[in-house]
Amino acid sequence: MDQAQRLREYMHRHLGQQERKTPSRMITITSGKGGVGKSNFTLNFALALQSIGKKVVVLDLDLSTANIDILMGTSSSGNSLADVLHQRKYLFDCIEKGIGGVEYIAGGLDIQELVTLDEKKLIFFMNQIHELHSYADFILLDTGAGISKVLVDFILASDETILVTTPEPTAIADSYAVMKTVLQFTNQVPKFRLVVNRARSYREAIDTSRALKNASQTFLKMSLNTLGFLMEDAHVQKAVRTQTPFYLTFPNCEASKNIKQIMYTFLPDLEVTTNTPIKGVRGFFEKMLWLGKSR
Ligand SMILES: Nc1ncnc2c1ncn2[C@@H]1O[C@H](COP(=O)(O)OP(=O)(O)O)[C@@H](O)[C@H]1O
Ligand SMILES: [Mg+2]
């Protein structure tokens, strides 16, 4: 029996009984190009979901820039998933309560470490991760820029992916490249949905989503659904400067209305897909482990 198998055995034996409630859905938020508004989208989308009674945890797996806490204006304790990985902290020591009730976990780890971890630490880590199993309705995973194998793994391991782009041709090209790269590693088409950010008009937003939809349909044989649009809105920058989320500070600005609209598209769409089993956070890390080992 290899390590991953032993781990699965262990989990089923010790934790199987607890799995009664619906698992938290893991949603990866990504883009090809950096600076397109992923972190702002993630935080404000989380707040919108939270405001209608959904429980959301934001997981920051961007190693280079940990900026969700900066956007919330909270100073974090410095604890991160890396501490859980090395048995220095329990998972619940790492959950920060942010503005508007959104909870936040800093990643602070190179996910590759998961693969090289000794069995004792791995069991501790997976055990701790299990605490999140049905803890939230959604776990939003904010990722870094750049198309890497780890990003592909995140996408393959999560329940669905929200691809954020802007109308800039470079951002569109990089979004297409993300989908193309992911398809090179799987024959099961993952679920992608598109958010066009910083559009200067609805026309531009529609043209952008149409361009990506057509390209993915024609060249990748993959259908890409659009989740919604966010307009270029100066309130977003204003909110970033004051380290408060725009959804709370400017609830009636255009970007906030767009976020609300996106949420109302997102939620009923989930109902339609309830037949697909939710991998959840445990499924996510198990798959990450498996993908890492099979590389
Ligand atoms: N809808 C928008 N309107 C205006 N500016 C925006 C909008 N979305 C993002 N921005 C600007 O883009 C910057 C980068 O956003 P951020 O969420 O940090 O991007 P990423 O996480 O993709 O790197 C923000 O600080 C903000 O100034
Ligand atoms: Mg970011």
Short mmCIF file of C-alpha atoms and ligand atoms in Angstrom, two decimals:
data_model
loop_
_atom_site.label_atom_id
_atom_site.label_comp_id
_atom_site.label_asym_id
_atom_site.label_seq_id
_atom_site.Cartn_x
_atom_site.Cartn_y
_atom_site.Cartn_z
CA MET A 1 0.00 0.00 0.00
CA ASP A 2 1.48 3.38 -0.85
CA GLN A 3 1.26 6.47 1.31
CA ALA A 4 -1.78 7.96 -0.43
CA GLN A 5 -3.68 4.66 -0.12
CA ARG A 6 -2.78 4.33 3.56
CA LEU A 7 -3.96 7.84 4.11
CA ARG A 8 -7.30 7.17 2.44
CA GLU A 9 -7.73 4.04 4.56
CA TYR A 10 -7.02 6.04 7.68
CA MET A 11 -9.46 8.78 6.73
CA HIS A 12 -12.26 6.38 5.99
CA ARG A 13 -11.75 4.43 9.16
CA HIS A 14 -11.48 7.34 11.53
CA LEU A 15 -13.51 10.05 9.98
CA GLY A 16 -16.12 8.36 7.84
CA GLN A 17 -18.92 8.74 10.32
CA GLN A 18 -18.69 12.52 10.48
CA GLU A 19 -19.54 13.01 6.83
CA ARG A 20 -23.21 13.75 7.07
CA LYS A 21 -23.36 17.40 6.10
CA THR A 22 -22.82 18.88 2.65
CA PRO A 23 -19.11 19.40 2.00
CA SER A 24 -17.76 22.90 1.43
CA ARG A 25 -17.40 23.56 -2.27
CA MET A 26 -13.88 24.42 -3.38
CA ILE A 27 -13.92 27.20 -5.97
CA THR A 28 -10.63 28.20 -7.55
CA ILE A 29 -10.40 31.82 -8.73
CA THR A 30 -7.74 32.24 -11.34
CA SER A 31 -6.48 34.12 -14.38
CA GLY A 32 -3.59 33.77 -16.73
CA LYS A 33 -2.35 37.30 -16.25
CA GLY A 34 -1.75 38.96 -12.91
CA GLY A 35 -3.37 42.19 -11.79
CA VAL A 36 -6.71 41.53 -13.49
CA GLY A 37 -8.66 41.80 -10.22
CA LYS A 38 -8.77 38.25 -8.85
CA SER A 39 -8.20 39.12 -5.22
CA ASN A 40 -10.66 42.00 -5.31
CA PHE A 41 -13.22 39.80 -6.98
CA THR A 42 -12.63 36.96 -4.50
CA LEU A 43 -13.02 39.12 -1.41
CA ASN A 44 -16.06 41.05 -2.57
CA PHE A 45 -17.74 37.96 -3.97
CA ALA A 46 -17.16 36.31 -0.59
CA LEU A 47 -18.79 39.28 1.13
CA ALA A 48 -21.78 39.15 -1.18
CA LEU A 49 -22.30 35.44 -0.46
CA GLN A 50 -21.78 36.07 3.24
CA SER A 51 -24.39 38.85 3.22
CA ILE A 52 -27.10 36.40 2.18
CA GLY A 53 -26.17 33.92 4.87
CA LYS A 54 -23.65 31.70 3.10
CA LYS A 55 -20.55 30.82 5.04
CA VAL A 56 -17.38 31.52 3.10
CA VAL A 57 -13.71 30.94 3.80
CA VAL A 58 -11.10 32.54 1.58
CA LEU A 59 -7.96 30.48 1.18
CA ASP A 60 -4.99 32.45 -0.09
CA LEU A 61 -2.69 30.11 -1.96
CA ASP A 62 -0.82 32.86 -3.74
CA LEU A 63 2.73 32.54 -2.47
CA SER A 64 4.13 35.70 -3.94
CA THR A 65 1.55 38.19 -2.75
CA ALA A 66 -0.66 37.56 0.25
CA ASN A 67 -2.99 40.43 -0.26
CA ILE A 68 -6.47 39.43 0.80
CA ASP A 69 -5.72 40.53 4.36
CA ILE A 70 -4.33 43.82 3.07
CA LEU A 71 -7.53 44.39 1.07
CA MET A 72 -9.51 43.75 4.26
CA GLY A 73 -7.32 46.04 6.32
CA THR A 74 -6.71 43.33 8.89
CA SER A 75 -3.32 42.42 10.22
CA SER A 76 -3.07 38.66 10.29
CA SER A 77 -1.57 36.62 13.11
CA GLY A 78 1.05 35.31 10.73
CA ASN A 79 -0.23 31.75 11.10
CA SER A 80 -0.68 29.88 7.86
CA LEU A 81 -1.34 26.46 6.37
CA ALA A 82 2.42 25.98 6.32
CA ASP A 83 2.29 25.87 10.14
CA VAL A 84 -0.37 23.17 9.99
CA LEU A 85 1.72 21.23 7.51
CA HIS A 86 4.61 21.17 9.97
CA GLN A 87 2.45 20.48 13.02
CA ARG A 88 3.20 23.85 14.58
CA LYS A 89 -0.43 25.00 14.67
CA TYR A 90 -3.94 23.65 14.51
CA LEU A 91 -6.03 24.69 11.54
CA PHE A 92 -8.39 26.77 13.64
CA ASP A 93 -5.43 28.87 14.87
CA CYS A 94 -4.99 29.93 11.26
CA ILE A 95 -8.50 31.14 10.49
CA GLU A 96 -8.65 34.93 10.69
CA LYS A 97 -11.99 36.60 11.09
CA GLY A 98 -12.06 39.44 8.59
CA ILE A 99 -14.28 42.36 7.82
CA GLY A 100 -17.96 41.53 7.26
CA GLY A 101 -17.47 38.10 8.86
CA VAL A 102 -15.47 36.65 6.00
CA GLU A 103 -12.93 34.14 7.26
CA TYR A 104 -9.50 33.93 5.77
CA ILE A 105 -6.66 31.41 5.81
CA ALA A 106 -3.18 32.30 4.60
CA GLY A 107 -1.53 29.54 2.57
CA GLY A 108 2.08 30.52 3.01
CA LEU A 109 3.19 27.20 1.61
CA ASP A 110 4.65 25.70 -1.45
CA ILE A 111 2.01 23.08 -2.17
CA GLN A 112 4.80 20.79 -3.48
CA GLU A 113 5.75 20.23 0.16
CA LEU A 114 2.63 18.12 0.50
CA VAL A 115 4.18 15.43 -1.66
CA THR A 116 7.41 15.16 0.29
CA LEU A 117 5.82 15.24 3.75
CA ASP A 118 6.41 12.30 6.08
CA GLU A 119 3.39 10.19 6.90
CA LYS A 120 2.89 11.49 10.43
CA LYS A 121 2.76 15.10 9.31
CA LEU A 122 0.59 14.23 6.35
CA ILE A 123 -1.97 12.48 8.52
CA PHE A 124 -1.99 15.43 10.92
CA PHE A 125 -2.46 17.86 8.03
CA MET A 126 -5.26 15.90 6.37
CA ASN A 127 -6.91 15.44 9.73
CA GLN A 128 -6.84 19.18 10.29
CA ILE A 129 -8.09 19.88 6.76
CA HIS A 130 -10.95 17.56 7.50
CA GLU A 131 -12.18 20.07 10.09
CA LEU A 132 -13.09 22.30 7.17
CA HIS A 133 -15.00 19.52 5.45
CA SER A 134 -18.46 20.91 6.01
CA TYR A 135 -17.39 24.05 7.85
CA ALA A 136 -18.39 26.49 5.10
CA ASP A 137 -20.65 26.58 2.08
CA PHE A 138 -17.80 27.79 -0.08
CA ILE A 139 -14.05 27.86 0.12
CA LEU A 140 -12.74 30.39 -2.37
CA LEU A 141 -9.20 29.76 -3.42
CA ASP A 142 -7.36 32.89 -4.52
CA THR A 143 -4.41 31.94 -6.70
CA GLY A 144 -1.33 33.75 -7.96
CA ALA A 145 -0.45 34.85 -11.45
CA GLY A 146 1.14 32.66 -14.05
CA ILE A 147 0.24 29.36 -15.61
CA SER A 148 2.09 26.67 -13.69
CA LYS A 149 1.60 22.96 -13.10
CA VAL A 150 0.48 23.77 -9.57
CA LEU A 151 -2.24 26.04 -10.93
CA VAL A 152 -3.35 23.23 -13.22
CA ASP A 153 -3.48 20.92 -10.19
CA PHE A 154 -5.56 23.46 -8.23
CA ILE A 155 -8.02 23.59 -11.11
CA LEU A 156 -8.20 19.82 -11.49
CA ALA A 157 -8.61 19.30 -7.75
CA SER A 158 -11.31 21.90 -7.10
CA ASP A 159 -15.05 21.66 -7.66
CA GLU A 160 -15.09 24.50 -10.15
CA THR A 161 -12.98 27.33 -11.48
CA ILE A 162 -13.81 30.97 -12.02
CA LEU A 163 -11.58 32.46 -14.67
CA VAL A 164 -11.13 36.24 -14.34
CA THR A 165 -10.05 38.27 -17.34
CA THR A 166 -10.05 41.86 -18.49
CA PRO A 167 -10.83 42.94 -22.07
CA GLU A 168 -7.12 43.50 -22.76
CA PRO A 169 -5.92 41.21 -25.57
CA THR A 170 -3.01 39.99 -23.38
CA ALA A 171 -5.39 38.98 -20.60
CA ILE A 172 -7.71 37.25 -23.08
CA ALA A 173 -4.78 35.34 -24.61
CA ASP A 174 -3.57 34.27 -21.16
CA SER A 175 -7.05 33.12 -20.13
CA TYR A 176 -7.24 30.98 -23.24
CA ALA A 177 -3.78 29.60 -22.43
CA VAL A 178 -4.96 28.55 -18.95
CA MET A 179 -7.81 26.48 -20.40
CA LYS A 180 -5.58 25.02 -23.10
CA THR A 181 -2.89 24.04 -20.60
CA VAL A 182 -5.39 22.41 -18.24
CA LEU A 183 -6.82 20.33 -21.07
CA GLN A 184 -3.36 18.95 -21.80
CA PHE A 185 -3.42 17.26 -18.41
CA THR A 186 -6.90 15.80 -18.33
CA ASN A 187 -9.50 14.16 -20.49
CA GLN A 188 -12.26 15.21 -18.14
CA VAL A 189 -13.18 18.77 -19.03
CA PRO A 190 -13.14 20.82 -15.83
CA LYS A 191 -15.85 23.32 -15.06
CA PHE A 192 -14.77 26.85 -15.94
CA ARG A 193 -16.84 29.99 -15.68
CA LEU A 194 -15.79 33.39 -16.88
CA VAL A 195 -15.87 36.79 -15.19
CA VAL A 196 -14.91 39.78 -17.32
CA ASN A 197 -13.52 42.53 -15.11
CA ARG A 198 -12.74 46.19 -15.81
CA ALA A 199 -14.94 46.40 -18.89
CA ARG A 200 -15.53 49.99 -20.02
CA SER A 201 -18.92 49.16 -21.48
CA TYR A 202 -21.33 46.23 -21.58
CA ARG A 203 -20.54 45.95 -25.27
CA GLU A 204 -16.87 45.46 -24.47
CA ALA A 205 -17.70 42.88 -21.78
CA ILE A 206 -19.92 40.91 -24.14
CA ASP A 207 -17.33 41.04 -26.93
CA THR A 208 -14.65 39.78 -24.56
CA SER A 209 -16.67 36.86 -23.31
CA ARG A 210 -17.79 36.02 -26.83
CA ALA A 211 -14.20 35.97 -28.09
CA LEU A 212 -13.13 33.55 -25.36
CA LYS A 213 -16.24 31.43 -25.69
CA ASN A 214 -15.75 31.06 -29.44
CA ALA A 215 -12.06 30.28 -29.13
CA SER A 216 -12.60 27.62 -26.46
CA GLN A 217 -15.47 26.08 -28.42
CA THR A 218 -13.67 26.07 -31.75
CA PHE A 219 -10.15 25.11 -30.75
CA LEU A 220 -10.58 23.29 -27.45
CA LYS A 221 -14.07 21.84 -27.96
CA MET A 222 -14.94 23.15 -24.55
CA SER A 223 -17.96 25.21 -23.65
CA LEU A 224 -17.26 28.19 -21.46
CA ASN A 225 -20.08 29.78 -19.53
CA THR A 226 -20.03 33.40 -18.53
CA LEU A 227 -20.75 34.13 -14.90
CA GLY A 228 -20.85 37.87 -15.35
CA PHE A 229 -19.19 41.23 -15.83
CA LEU A 230 -17.63 43.85 -13.62
CA MET A 231 -17.34 47.36 -14.97
CA GLU A 232 -14.29 49.55 -14.65
CA ASP A 233 -15.22 51.51 -11.55
CA ALA A 234 -13.10 54.07 -9.70
CA HIS A 235 -14.71 52.98 -6.42
CA VAL A 236 -12.68 49.77 -6.61
CA GLN A 237 -9.36 51.68 -6.47
CA LYS A 238 -10.73 54.02 -3.82
CA ALA A 239 -11.65 51.04 -1.66
CA VAL A 240 -8.25 49.38 -2.23
CA ARG A 241 -6.51 52.56 -1.09
CA THR A 242 -8.51 52.69 2.14
CA GLN A 243 -8.14 48.90 2.63
CA THR A 244 -11.86 48.31 2.77
CA PRO A 245 -13.79 46.07 0.38
CA PHE A 246 -15.85 48.08 -2.12
CA TYR A 247 -18.86 45.85 -1.54
CA LEU A 248 -19.09 47.16 2.02
CA THR A 249 -17.87 50.73 1.58
CA PHE A 250 -19.72 51.50 -1.65
CA PRO A 251 -22.62 49.03 -1.70
CA ASN A 252 -24.39 50.92 -4.47
CA CYS A 253 -21.48 51.47 -6.81
CA GLU A 254 -21.54 49.81 -10.20
CA ALA A 255 -18.96 47.15 -9.24
CA SER A 256 -21.02 46.18 -6.16
CA LYS A 257 -24.15 45.83 -8.28
CA ASN A 258 -22.16 43.69 -10.71
CA ILE A 259 -20.93 41.45 -7.87
CA LYS A 260 -24.50 40.99 -6.66
CA GLN A 261 -25.61 40.08 -10.18
CA ILE A 262 -22.77 37.57 -10.49
CA MET A 263 -23.80 35.98 -7.20
CA TYR A 264 -27.40 35.60 -8.35
CA THR A 265 -26.18 33.87 -11.51
CA PHE A 266 -23.75 31.69 -9.56
CA LEU A 267 -26.17 30.32 -6.95
CA PRO A 268 -29.00 28.90 -9.09
CA ASP A 269 -26.42 27.48 -11.51
CA LEU A 270 -25.12 25.41 -8.62
CA GLU A 271 -28.55 23.88 -8.06
CA VAL A 272 -28.43 22.55 -11.59
CA THR A 273 -25.11 20.81 -10.96
CA THR A 274 -25.96 19.24 -7.61
CA ASN A 275 -25.81 15.82 -9.23
CA THR A 276 -22.04 16.03 -9.45
CA PRO A 277 -20.53 14.91 -6.15
CA ILE A 278 -18.69 17.66 -4.30
CA LYS A 279 -14.98 16.95 -3.87
CA GLY A 280 -14.71 19.50 -1.12
CA VAL A 281 -11.60 20.46 0.74
CA ARG A 282 -10.50 16.94 1.60
CA GLY A 283 -11.02 15.75 -1.96
CA PHE A 284 -9.07 18.78 -3.06
CA PHE A 285 -5.98 18.00 -0.99
CA GLU A 286 -6.17 14.26 -1.70
CA LYS A 287 -6.22 15.01 -5.40
CA MET A 288 -3.36 17.51 -5.05
CA LEU A 289 -1.37 14.79 -3.34
CA TRP A 290 -2.20 12.25 -5.99
CA LEU A 291 -1.42 14.65 -8.86
CA GLY A 292 1.86 15.61 -7.19
CA LYS A 293 2.90 11.97 -6.76
CA SER A 294 1.96 10.89 -10.25
CA ARG A 295 4.07 13.60 -11.83
N1 LIG B 1 -13.48 46.69 -11.65
C1 LIG B 1 -12.37 47.43 -11.42
N2 LIG B 1 -12.39 48.77 -11.67
C2 LIG B 1 -11.30 49.51 -11.45
N3 LIG B 1 -10.13 49.03 -11.00
C3 LIG B 1 -10.03 47.72 -10.73
C4 LIG B 1 -11.16 46.84 -10.91
N4 LIG B 1 -10.77 45.59 -10.55
C5 LIG B 1 -9.48 45.69 -10.17
N5 LIG B 1 -9.03 46.96 -10.27
C6 LIG B 1 -7.66 47.45 -9.96
O1 LIG B 1 -6.73 46.41 -10.23
C7 LIG B 1 -5.85 46.25 -9.14
C8 LIG B 1 -5.41 44.80 -9.04
O2 LIG B 1 -6.45 44.00 -8.55
P1 LIG B 1 -6.17 42.63 -7.76
O3 LIG B 1 -7.48 42.16 -7.29
O4 LIG B 1 -5.10 42.82 -6.75
O5 LIG B 1 -5.62 41.74 -8.96
P2 LIG B 1 -4.99 40.26 -8.93
O6 LIG B 1 -5.38 39.62 -7.65
O7 LIG B 1 -5.59 39.59 -10.13
O8 LIG B 1 -3.53 40.43 -9.07
C9 LIG B 1 -6.65 46.74 -7.94
O9 LIG B 1 -5.80 47.20 -6.92
C10 LIG B 1 -7.47 47.86 -8.53
O10 LIG B 1 -6.73 49.06 -8.51
MG MG B 2 -4.17 38.71 -6.15
#
